[in-house]
Short mmCIF file of C-alpha atoms in Angstrom, two decimals:
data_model
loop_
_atom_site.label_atom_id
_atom_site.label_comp_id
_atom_site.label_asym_id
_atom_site.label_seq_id
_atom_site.Cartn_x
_atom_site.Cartn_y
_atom_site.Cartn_z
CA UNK A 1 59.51 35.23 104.19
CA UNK A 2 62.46 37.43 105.99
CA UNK A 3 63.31 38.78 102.49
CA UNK A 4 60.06 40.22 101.39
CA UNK A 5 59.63 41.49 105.31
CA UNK A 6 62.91 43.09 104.63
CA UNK A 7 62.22 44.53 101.43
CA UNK A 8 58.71 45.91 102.83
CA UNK A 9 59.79 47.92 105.65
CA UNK A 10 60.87 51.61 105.16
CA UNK A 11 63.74 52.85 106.88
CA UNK A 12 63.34 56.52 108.14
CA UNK A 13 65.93 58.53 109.58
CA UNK A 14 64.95 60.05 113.27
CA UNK A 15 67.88 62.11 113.61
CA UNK A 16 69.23 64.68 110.29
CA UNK A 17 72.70 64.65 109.65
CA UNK A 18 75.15 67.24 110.16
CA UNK A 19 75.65 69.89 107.63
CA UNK A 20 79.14 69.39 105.58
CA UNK A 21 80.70 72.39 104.38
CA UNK A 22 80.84 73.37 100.88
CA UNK A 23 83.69 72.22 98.51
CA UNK A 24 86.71 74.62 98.76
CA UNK A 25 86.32 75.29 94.93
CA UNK A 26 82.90 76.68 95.84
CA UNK A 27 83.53 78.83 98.11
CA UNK A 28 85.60 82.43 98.77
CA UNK A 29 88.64 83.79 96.58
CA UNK A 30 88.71 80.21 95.15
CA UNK A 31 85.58 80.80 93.98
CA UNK A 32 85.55 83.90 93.13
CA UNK A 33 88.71 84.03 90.94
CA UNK A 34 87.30 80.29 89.04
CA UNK A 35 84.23 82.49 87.99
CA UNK A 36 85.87 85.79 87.22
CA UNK A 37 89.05 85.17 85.99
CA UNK A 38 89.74 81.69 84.89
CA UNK A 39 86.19 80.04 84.35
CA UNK A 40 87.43 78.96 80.54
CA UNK A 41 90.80 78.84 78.52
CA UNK A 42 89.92 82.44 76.76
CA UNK A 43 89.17 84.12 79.90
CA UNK A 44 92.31 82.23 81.58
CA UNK A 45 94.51 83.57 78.79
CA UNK A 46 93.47 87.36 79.04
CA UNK A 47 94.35 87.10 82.84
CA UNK A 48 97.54 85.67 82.27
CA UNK A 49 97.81 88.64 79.75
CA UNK A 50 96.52 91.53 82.16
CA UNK A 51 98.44 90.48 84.58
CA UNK A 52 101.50 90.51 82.32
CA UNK A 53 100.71 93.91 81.41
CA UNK A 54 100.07 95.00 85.19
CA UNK A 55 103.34 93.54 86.43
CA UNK A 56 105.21 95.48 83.66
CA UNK A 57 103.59 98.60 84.32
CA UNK A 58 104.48 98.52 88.00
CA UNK A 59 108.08 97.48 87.53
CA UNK A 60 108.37 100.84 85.22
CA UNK A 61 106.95 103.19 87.32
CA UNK A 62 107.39 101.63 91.14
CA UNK A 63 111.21 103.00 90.93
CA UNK A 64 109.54 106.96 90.03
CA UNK A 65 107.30 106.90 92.70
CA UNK A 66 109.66 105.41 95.10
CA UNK A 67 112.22 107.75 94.75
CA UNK A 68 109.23 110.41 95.82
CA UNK A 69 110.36 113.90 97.07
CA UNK A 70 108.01 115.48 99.58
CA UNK A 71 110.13 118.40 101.12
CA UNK A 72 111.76 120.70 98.20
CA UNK A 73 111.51 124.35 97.25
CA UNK A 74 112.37 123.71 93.61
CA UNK A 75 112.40 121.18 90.89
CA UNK A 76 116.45 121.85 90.93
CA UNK A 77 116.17 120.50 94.63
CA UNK A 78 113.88 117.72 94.07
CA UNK A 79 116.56 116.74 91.44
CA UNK A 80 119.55 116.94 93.75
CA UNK A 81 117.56 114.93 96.50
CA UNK A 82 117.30 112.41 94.39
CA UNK A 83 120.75 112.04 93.28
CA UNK A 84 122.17 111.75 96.80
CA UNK A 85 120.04 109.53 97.92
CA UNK A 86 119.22 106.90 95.07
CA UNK A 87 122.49 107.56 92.74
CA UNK A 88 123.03 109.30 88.96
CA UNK A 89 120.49 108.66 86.59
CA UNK A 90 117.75 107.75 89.34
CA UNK A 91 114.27 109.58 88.00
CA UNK A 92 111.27 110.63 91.21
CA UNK A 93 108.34 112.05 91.48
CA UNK A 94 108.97 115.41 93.16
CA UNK A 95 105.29 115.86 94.88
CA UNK A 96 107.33 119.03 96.55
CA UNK A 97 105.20 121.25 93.69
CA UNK A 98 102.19 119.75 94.95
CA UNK A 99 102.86 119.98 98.66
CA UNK A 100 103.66 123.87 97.88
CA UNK A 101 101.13 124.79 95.02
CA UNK A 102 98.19 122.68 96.32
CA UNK A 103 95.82 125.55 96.83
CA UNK A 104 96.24 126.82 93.25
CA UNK A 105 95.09 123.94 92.47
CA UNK A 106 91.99 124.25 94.88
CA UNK A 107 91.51 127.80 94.57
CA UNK A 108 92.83 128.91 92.30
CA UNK A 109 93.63 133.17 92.52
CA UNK A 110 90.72 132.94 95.42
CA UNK A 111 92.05 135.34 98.32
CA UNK A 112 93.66 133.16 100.98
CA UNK A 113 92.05 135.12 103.97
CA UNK A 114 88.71 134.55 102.36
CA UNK A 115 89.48 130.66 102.18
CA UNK A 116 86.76 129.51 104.79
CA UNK A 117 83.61 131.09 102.28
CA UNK A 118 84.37 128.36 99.35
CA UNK A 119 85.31 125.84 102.16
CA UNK A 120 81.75 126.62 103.44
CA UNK A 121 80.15 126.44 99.96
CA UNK A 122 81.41 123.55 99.43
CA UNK A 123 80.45 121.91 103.13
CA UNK A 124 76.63 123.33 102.73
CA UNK A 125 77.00 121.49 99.04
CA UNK A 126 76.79 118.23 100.82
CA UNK A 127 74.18 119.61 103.06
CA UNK A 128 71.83 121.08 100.32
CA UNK A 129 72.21 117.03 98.36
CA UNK A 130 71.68 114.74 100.97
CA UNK A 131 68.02 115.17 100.98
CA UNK A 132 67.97 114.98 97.37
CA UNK A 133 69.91 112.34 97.07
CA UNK A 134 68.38 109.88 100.20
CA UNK A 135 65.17 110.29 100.49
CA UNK A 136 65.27 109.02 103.60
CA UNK A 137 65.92 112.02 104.93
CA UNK A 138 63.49 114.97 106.28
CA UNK A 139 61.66 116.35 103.42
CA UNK A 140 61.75 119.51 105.60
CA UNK A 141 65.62 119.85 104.33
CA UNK A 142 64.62 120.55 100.78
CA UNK A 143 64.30 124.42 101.74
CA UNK A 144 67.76 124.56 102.40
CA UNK A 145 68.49 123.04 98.95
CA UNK A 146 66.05 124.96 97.02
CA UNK A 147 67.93 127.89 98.68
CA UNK A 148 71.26 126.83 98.69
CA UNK A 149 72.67 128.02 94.60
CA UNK A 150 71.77 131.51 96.18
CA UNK A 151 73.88 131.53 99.20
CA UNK A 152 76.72 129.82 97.43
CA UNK A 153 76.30 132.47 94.64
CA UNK A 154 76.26 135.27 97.52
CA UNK A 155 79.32 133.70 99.53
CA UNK A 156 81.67 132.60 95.97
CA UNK A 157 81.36 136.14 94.43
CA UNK A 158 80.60 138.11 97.24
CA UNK A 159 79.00 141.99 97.47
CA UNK A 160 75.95 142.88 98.00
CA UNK A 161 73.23 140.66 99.21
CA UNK A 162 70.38 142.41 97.44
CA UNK A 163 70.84 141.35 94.14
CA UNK A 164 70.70 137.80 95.42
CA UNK A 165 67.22 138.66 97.16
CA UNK A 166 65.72 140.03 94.32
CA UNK A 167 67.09 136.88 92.08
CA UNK A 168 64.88 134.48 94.64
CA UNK A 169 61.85 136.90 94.67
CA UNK A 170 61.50 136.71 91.00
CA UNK A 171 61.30 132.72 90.77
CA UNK A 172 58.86 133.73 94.11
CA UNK A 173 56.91 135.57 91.78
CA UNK A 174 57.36 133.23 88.81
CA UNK A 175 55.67 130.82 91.80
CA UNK A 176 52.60 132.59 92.26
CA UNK A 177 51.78 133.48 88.47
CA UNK A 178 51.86 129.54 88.09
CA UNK A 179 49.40 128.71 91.18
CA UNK A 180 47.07 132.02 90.76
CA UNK A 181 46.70 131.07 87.00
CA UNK A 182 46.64 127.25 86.94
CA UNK A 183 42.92 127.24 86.80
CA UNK A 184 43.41 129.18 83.70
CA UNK A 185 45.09 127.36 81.44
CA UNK A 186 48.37 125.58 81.95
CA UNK A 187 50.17 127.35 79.13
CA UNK A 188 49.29 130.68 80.07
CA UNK A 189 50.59 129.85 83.80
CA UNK A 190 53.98 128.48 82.39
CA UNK A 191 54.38 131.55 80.16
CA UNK A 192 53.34 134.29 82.83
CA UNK A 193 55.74 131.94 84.97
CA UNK A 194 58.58 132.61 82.81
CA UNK A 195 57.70 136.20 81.30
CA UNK A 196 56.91 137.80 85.01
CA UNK A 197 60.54 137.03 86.78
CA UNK A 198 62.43 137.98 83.46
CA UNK A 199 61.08 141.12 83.29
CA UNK A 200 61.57 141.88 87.26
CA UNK A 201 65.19 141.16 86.97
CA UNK A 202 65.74 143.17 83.87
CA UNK A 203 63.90 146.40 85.02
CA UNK A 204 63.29 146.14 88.52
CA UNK A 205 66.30 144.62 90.37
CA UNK A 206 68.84 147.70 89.52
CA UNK A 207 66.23 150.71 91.14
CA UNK A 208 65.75 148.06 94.04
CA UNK A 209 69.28 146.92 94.63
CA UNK A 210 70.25 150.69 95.14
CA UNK A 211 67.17 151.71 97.36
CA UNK A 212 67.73 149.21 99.44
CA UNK A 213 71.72 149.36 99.43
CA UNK A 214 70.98 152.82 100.46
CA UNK A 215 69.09 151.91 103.49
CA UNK A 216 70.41 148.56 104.52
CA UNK A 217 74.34 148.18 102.80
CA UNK A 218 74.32 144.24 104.03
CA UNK A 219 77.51 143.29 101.81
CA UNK A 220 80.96 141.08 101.99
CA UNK A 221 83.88 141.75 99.92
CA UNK A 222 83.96 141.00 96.35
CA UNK A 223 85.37 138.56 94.66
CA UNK A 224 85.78 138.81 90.23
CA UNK A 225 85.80 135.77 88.68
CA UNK A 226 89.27 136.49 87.17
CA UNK A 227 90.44 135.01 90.55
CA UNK A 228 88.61 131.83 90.44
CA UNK A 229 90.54 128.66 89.49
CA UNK A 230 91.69 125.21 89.88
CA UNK A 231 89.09 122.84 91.17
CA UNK A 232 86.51 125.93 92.87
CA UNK A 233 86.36 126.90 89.27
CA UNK A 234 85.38 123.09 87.75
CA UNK A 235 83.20 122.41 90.44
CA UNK A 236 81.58 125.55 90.50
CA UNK A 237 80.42 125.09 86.65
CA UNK A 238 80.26 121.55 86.76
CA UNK A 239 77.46 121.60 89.88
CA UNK A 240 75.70 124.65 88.38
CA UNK A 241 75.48 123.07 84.80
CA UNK A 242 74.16 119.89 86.55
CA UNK A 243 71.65 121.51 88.23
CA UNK A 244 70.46 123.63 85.99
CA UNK A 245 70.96 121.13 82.51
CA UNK A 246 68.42 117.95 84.10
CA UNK A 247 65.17 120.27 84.25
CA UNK A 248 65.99 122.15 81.23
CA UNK A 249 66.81 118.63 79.36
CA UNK A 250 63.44 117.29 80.71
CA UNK A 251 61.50 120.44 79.39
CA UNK A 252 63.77 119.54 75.92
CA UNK A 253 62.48 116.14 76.00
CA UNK A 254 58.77 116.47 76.71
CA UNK A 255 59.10 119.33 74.15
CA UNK A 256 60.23 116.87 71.56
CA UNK A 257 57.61 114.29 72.20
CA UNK A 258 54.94 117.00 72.29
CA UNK A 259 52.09 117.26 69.26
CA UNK A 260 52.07 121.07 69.63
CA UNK A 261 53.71 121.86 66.23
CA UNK A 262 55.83 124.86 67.18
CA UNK A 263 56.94 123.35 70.41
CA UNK A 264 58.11 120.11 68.74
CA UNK A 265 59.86 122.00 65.84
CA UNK A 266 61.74 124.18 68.62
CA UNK A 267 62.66 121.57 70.88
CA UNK A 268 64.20 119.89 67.71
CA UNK A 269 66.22 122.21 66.24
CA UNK A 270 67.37 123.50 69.41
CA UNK A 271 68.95 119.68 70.59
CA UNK A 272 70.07 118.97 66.98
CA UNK A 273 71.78 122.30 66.53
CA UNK A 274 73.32 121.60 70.46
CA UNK A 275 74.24 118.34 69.62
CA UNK A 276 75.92 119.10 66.60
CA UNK A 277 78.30 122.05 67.46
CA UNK A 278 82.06 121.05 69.64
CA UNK A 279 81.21 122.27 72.97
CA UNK A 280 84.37 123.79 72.45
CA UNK A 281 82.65 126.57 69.43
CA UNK A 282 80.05 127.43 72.49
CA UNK A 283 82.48 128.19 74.51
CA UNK A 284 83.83 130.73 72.53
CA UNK A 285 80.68 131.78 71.30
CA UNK A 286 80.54 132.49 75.42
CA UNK A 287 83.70 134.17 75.65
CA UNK A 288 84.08 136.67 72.55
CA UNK A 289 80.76 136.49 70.31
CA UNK A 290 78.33 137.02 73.33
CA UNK A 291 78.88 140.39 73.76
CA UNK A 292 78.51 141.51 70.57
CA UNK A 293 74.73 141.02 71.05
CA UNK A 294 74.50 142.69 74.34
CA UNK A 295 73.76 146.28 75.29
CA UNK A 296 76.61 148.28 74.86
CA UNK A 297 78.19 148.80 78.74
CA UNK A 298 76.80 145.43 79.78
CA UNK A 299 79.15 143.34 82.14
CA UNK A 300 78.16 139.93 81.25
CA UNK A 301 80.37 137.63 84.14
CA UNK A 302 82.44 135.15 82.39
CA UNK A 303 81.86 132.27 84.62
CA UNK A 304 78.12 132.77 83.89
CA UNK A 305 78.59 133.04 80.44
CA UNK A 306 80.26 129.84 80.55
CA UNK A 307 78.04 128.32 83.08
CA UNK A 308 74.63 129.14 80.36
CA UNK A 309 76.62 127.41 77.55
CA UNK A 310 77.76 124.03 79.38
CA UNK A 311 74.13 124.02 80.66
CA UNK A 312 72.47 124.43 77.06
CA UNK A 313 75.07 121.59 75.94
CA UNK A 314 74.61 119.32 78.57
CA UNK A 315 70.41 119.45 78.26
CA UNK A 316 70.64 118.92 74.65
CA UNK A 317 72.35 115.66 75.69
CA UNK A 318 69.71 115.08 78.73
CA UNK A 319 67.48 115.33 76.43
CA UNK A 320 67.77 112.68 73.84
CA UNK A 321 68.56 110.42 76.42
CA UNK A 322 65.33 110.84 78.65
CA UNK A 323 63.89 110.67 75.22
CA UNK A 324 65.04 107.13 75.16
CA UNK A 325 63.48 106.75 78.18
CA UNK A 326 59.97 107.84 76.92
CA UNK A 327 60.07 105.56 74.32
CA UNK A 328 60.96 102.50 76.15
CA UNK A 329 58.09 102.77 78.37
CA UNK A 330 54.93 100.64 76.80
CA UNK A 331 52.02 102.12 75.84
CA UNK A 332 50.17 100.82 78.27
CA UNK A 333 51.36 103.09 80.94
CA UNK A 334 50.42 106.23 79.60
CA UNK A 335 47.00 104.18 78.48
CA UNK A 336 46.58 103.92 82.59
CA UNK A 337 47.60 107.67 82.95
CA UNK A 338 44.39 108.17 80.85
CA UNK A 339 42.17 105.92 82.38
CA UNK A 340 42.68 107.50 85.89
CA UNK A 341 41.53 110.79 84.22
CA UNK A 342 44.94 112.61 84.57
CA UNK A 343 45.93 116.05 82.97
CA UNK A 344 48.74 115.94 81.06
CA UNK A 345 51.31 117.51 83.50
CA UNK A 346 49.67 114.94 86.16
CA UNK A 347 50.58 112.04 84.11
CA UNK A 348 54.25 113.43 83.77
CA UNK A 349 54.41 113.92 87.10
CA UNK A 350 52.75 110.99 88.54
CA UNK A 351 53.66 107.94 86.39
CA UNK A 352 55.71 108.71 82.40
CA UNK A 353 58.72 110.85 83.77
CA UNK A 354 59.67 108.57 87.51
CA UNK A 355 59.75 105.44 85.13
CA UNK A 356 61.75 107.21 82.19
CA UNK A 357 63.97 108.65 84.22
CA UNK A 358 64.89 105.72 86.17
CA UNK A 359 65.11 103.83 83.03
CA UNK A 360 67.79 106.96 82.03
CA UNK A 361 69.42 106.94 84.88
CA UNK A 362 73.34 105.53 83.45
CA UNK A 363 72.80 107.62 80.53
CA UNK A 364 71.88 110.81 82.68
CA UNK A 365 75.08 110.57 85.26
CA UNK A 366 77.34 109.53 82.00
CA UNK A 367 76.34 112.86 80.77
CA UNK A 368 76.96 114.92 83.98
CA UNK A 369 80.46 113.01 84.23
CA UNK A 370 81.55 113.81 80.70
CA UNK A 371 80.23 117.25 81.13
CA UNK A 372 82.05 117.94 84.77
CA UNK A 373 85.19 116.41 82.85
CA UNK A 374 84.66 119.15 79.52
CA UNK A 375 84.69 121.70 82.44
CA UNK A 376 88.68 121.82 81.75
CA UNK A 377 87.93 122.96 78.26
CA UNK A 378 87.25 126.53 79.89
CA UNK A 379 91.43 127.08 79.68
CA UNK A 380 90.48 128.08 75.77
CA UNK A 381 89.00 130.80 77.13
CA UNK A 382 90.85 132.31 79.55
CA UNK A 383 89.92 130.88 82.60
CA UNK A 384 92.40 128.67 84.85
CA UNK A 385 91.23 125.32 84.87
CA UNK A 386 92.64 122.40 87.08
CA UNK A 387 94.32 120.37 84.58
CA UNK A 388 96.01 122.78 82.18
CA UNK A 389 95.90 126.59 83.32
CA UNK A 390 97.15 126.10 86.53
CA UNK A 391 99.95 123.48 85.97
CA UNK A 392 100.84 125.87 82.99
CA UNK A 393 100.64 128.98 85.53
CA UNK A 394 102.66 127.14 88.06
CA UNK A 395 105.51 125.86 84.93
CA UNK A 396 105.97 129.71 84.52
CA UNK A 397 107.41 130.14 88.01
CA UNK A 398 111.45 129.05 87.02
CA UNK A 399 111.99 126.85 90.42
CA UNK A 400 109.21 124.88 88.83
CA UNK A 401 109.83 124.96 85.55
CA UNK A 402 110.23 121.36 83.70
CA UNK A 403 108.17 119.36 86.03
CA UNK A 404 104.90 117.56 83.94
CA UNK A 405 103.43 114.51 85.20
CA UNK A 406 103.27 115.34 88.67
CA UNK A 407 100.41 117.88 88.26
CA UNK A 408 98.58 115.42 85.84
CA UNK A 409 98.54 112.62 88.32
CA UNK A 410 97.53 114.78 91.34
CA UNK A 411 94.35 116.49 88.66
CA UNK A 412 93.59 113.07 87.52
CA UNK A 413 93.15 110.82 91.02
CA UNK A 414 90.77 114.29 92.40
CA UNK A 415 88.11 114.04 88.68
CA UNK A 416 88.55 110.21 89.25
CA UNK A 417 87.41 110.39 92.81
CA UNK A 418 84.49 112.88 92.10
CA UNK A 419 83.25 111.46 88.90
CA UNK A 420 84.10 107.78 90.39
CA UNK A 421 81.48 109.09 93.31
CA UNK A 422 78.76 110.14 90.70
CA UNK A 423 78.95 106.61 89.18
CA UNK A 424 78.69 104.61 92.35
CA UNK A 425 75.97 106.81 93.43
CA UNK A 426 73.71 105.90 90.19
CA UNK A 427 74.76 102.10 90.69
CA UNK A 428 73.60 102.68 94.19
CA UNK A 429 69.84 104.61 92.94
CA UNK A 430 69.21 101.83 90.33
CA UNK A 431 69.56 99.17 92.48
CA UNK A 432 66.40 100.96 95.19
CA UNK A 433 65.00 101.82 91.91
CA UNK A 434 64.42 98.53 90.45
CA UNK A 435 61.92 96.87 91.19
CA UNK A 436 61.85 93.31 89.51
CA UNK A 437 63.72 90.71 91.22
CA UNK A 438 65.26 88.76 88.42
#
């Protein structure tokens, strides 16, 4: 009778027990390195062998950048610091060159008194992004960066401020053809758009830059683009080709997947012909051919030249891979975009191009990186570049000549910082971006 009573009666807990911790192999570094870097024998064995690899890579080089030199006026006293203090036949870095050359490498030829207007450029940069970038942020900021490739164009090259104005009154004008004709027709607004500022800034912004220079001289001291260099140089047609090369590739792509006949034929050979061509043929196409189909007498700057060809190369690019984006997207959306009764440019706007793009997103900062990186190609051309024209420029002074690596390194860890930026950034915008939780 006591062993069925027994074997009837439940036993409940009243009291929970104390959580135990989690097994050490489940938890921190131990964990970590068991799923990373030795969670089988062929992922064990590649560790062993990257670290192998690692160790004798540091061993090599540890001894050159220990034997550093900081404080030399020449690579004959670098050399001579280094023998007294670490013995014949001891090899160091001499950063002297750097500590000495740095703002060649910054500047470039930029005057030194005139220092603070690409410092400023370059501190309103940040400003003019961070509302584009973080949303977050006032919307009311936006002016400033809708405004901003102006005043850095004004402060980098200097002179007169006119021409400037008149460049921002004809996209003001390009503005109001596209409201006041909207109603219209769409194409007809995008072509008056286009057709109205062009033709203010070819016949209208000389007689108006002098009237008014006449009446109101408003200028700084100028600045040719021979003397641009180093990184103000890269920067300065790496940004502008970024910001001009994602609407034009968007325009590109749309173009491509349009069912106007002409447009689609355009839009086609223009990316194929881009795409197939060494960025390195349109830059001299920049440089020497160019002018050849201008007006005799017409100055044509350099760095614009430059900038228009990087930006046509990069939106080919753009292009195909928003394309990619377009045609991942299932039918179904742009079957909603029609049932809500949208126009074409409302559908873009509203619900095909926010999906494609963020769908393109790796493929559109992979293609700003490797275009910011091609920026160096601009030393075939005569223009002083960070990585080759000014470490050659600086080899040609004799207390420097024979030193290599050193500028390399120095070039290399400032493009890996920037483009290492750009990257994290579009990690960062894919992760708000997405939207499934899987």
């Amino acid at each position: 009778m006591s062993d069925t009573h027994a074997q009837s009666t439940a036993f409940v807990r009243e009291t929970m027990l104390p959580a135990k911790p989690a097994p050490v192999t489940q938890t921190g570094a131990v964990r970590w390195l068991r799923e990373n870097l030795f969670s089988g024998p062929v992922n064990t064995a590649l560790t062993l062998i990257g670290l192998f690899f690692v160790y004798t890579l540091v061993t090599h080089f540890y001894p050159w950048f220990r034997h550093s030199v900081w404080n030399a006026n020449s690579m004959a006293e670098c050399r001579a610091a280094i023998t007294a203090s670490f013995g014949d036949g001891a090899t160091g870095a001499c950063w002297a060159m750097i500590r000495e050359r740095w703002h060649q490498f910054i500047f470039g030829f930029y005057p030194p008194e005139l220092y603070w207007r690409p410092i400023a450029v370059f501190v309103l940069l940040f400003v003019a992004l961070a509302p584009v970038l973080f949303t977050h942020l006032p919307r009311i900021l936006l002016g400033f960066s809708v405004v901003y490739p102006l005043v850095a164009i004004w402060l980098l090259w200097g002179g007169s401020i006119w021409p400037v104005t008149m460049v921002a009154v004809g996209f003001v004008l390009g503005w109001l053809m596209l409201r006041v004709l909207s109603g219209v027709g769409s194409i007809l607004a995008i072509v008056a758009a286009v057709v109205v500022p062009v033709l203010f800034w070819v016949f209208a912004v000389g007689p108006l830059d002098d009237a008014l220079t006449s009446v109101l001289p408003l200028a700084i001291e100028p600045v040719a683009s021979d003397r641009f260099g180093g990184f103000l140089l890269a920067i300065t047609i790496g940004v502008g080709g970024i910001v001009m090369s994602l609407p034009l590739g968007v325009i590109l792509a749309l173009g491509r997947q349009s069912n106007m006949f002409l447009i689609k034929t355009f839009s086609v050979i223009f990316i194929e012909f881009i795409r197939g061509v060494p960025l390195i043929t349109l830059l001299f196409v920049a440089s020497l051919l160019l002018n050849y189909f201008l007006p005799p007498g017409t100055n044509f700057d350099i760095i614009l030249r430059v900038m228009i060809l990087v930006t046509l190369f990069a939106a080919a690019y753009i292009a195909e891979v928003i394309r990619g984006g377009l045609a991942a997207l299932p039918r179904g959306q742009y079957e909603a975009a029609d049932a809500l009764g949208l126009d074409y440019w409302k559908a873009q706007r509203l619900i095909i191009l926010p999906q494609a793009l963020k769908i393109s997103i790796p493929g559109i900062v992979s293609t700003f990186i490797g275009m910011f990186k091609d920026t160096t190609l601009v030393t075939f051309v005569g223009l002083f570049d960070p990585l080759k024209g000014i470490p050659d420029f600086i080899r040609a002074d004799f207390n420097w000549k024979g030193i290599y690596w050193e500028p390399f390194i120095f070039v290399g860890a400032i493009f890996f910082i920037l483009n290492f930026s750009m990257s994290r950034y579009s990690m960062y915008l894919e992760r708000k971006l997405k939207r499934d939780h899987r």
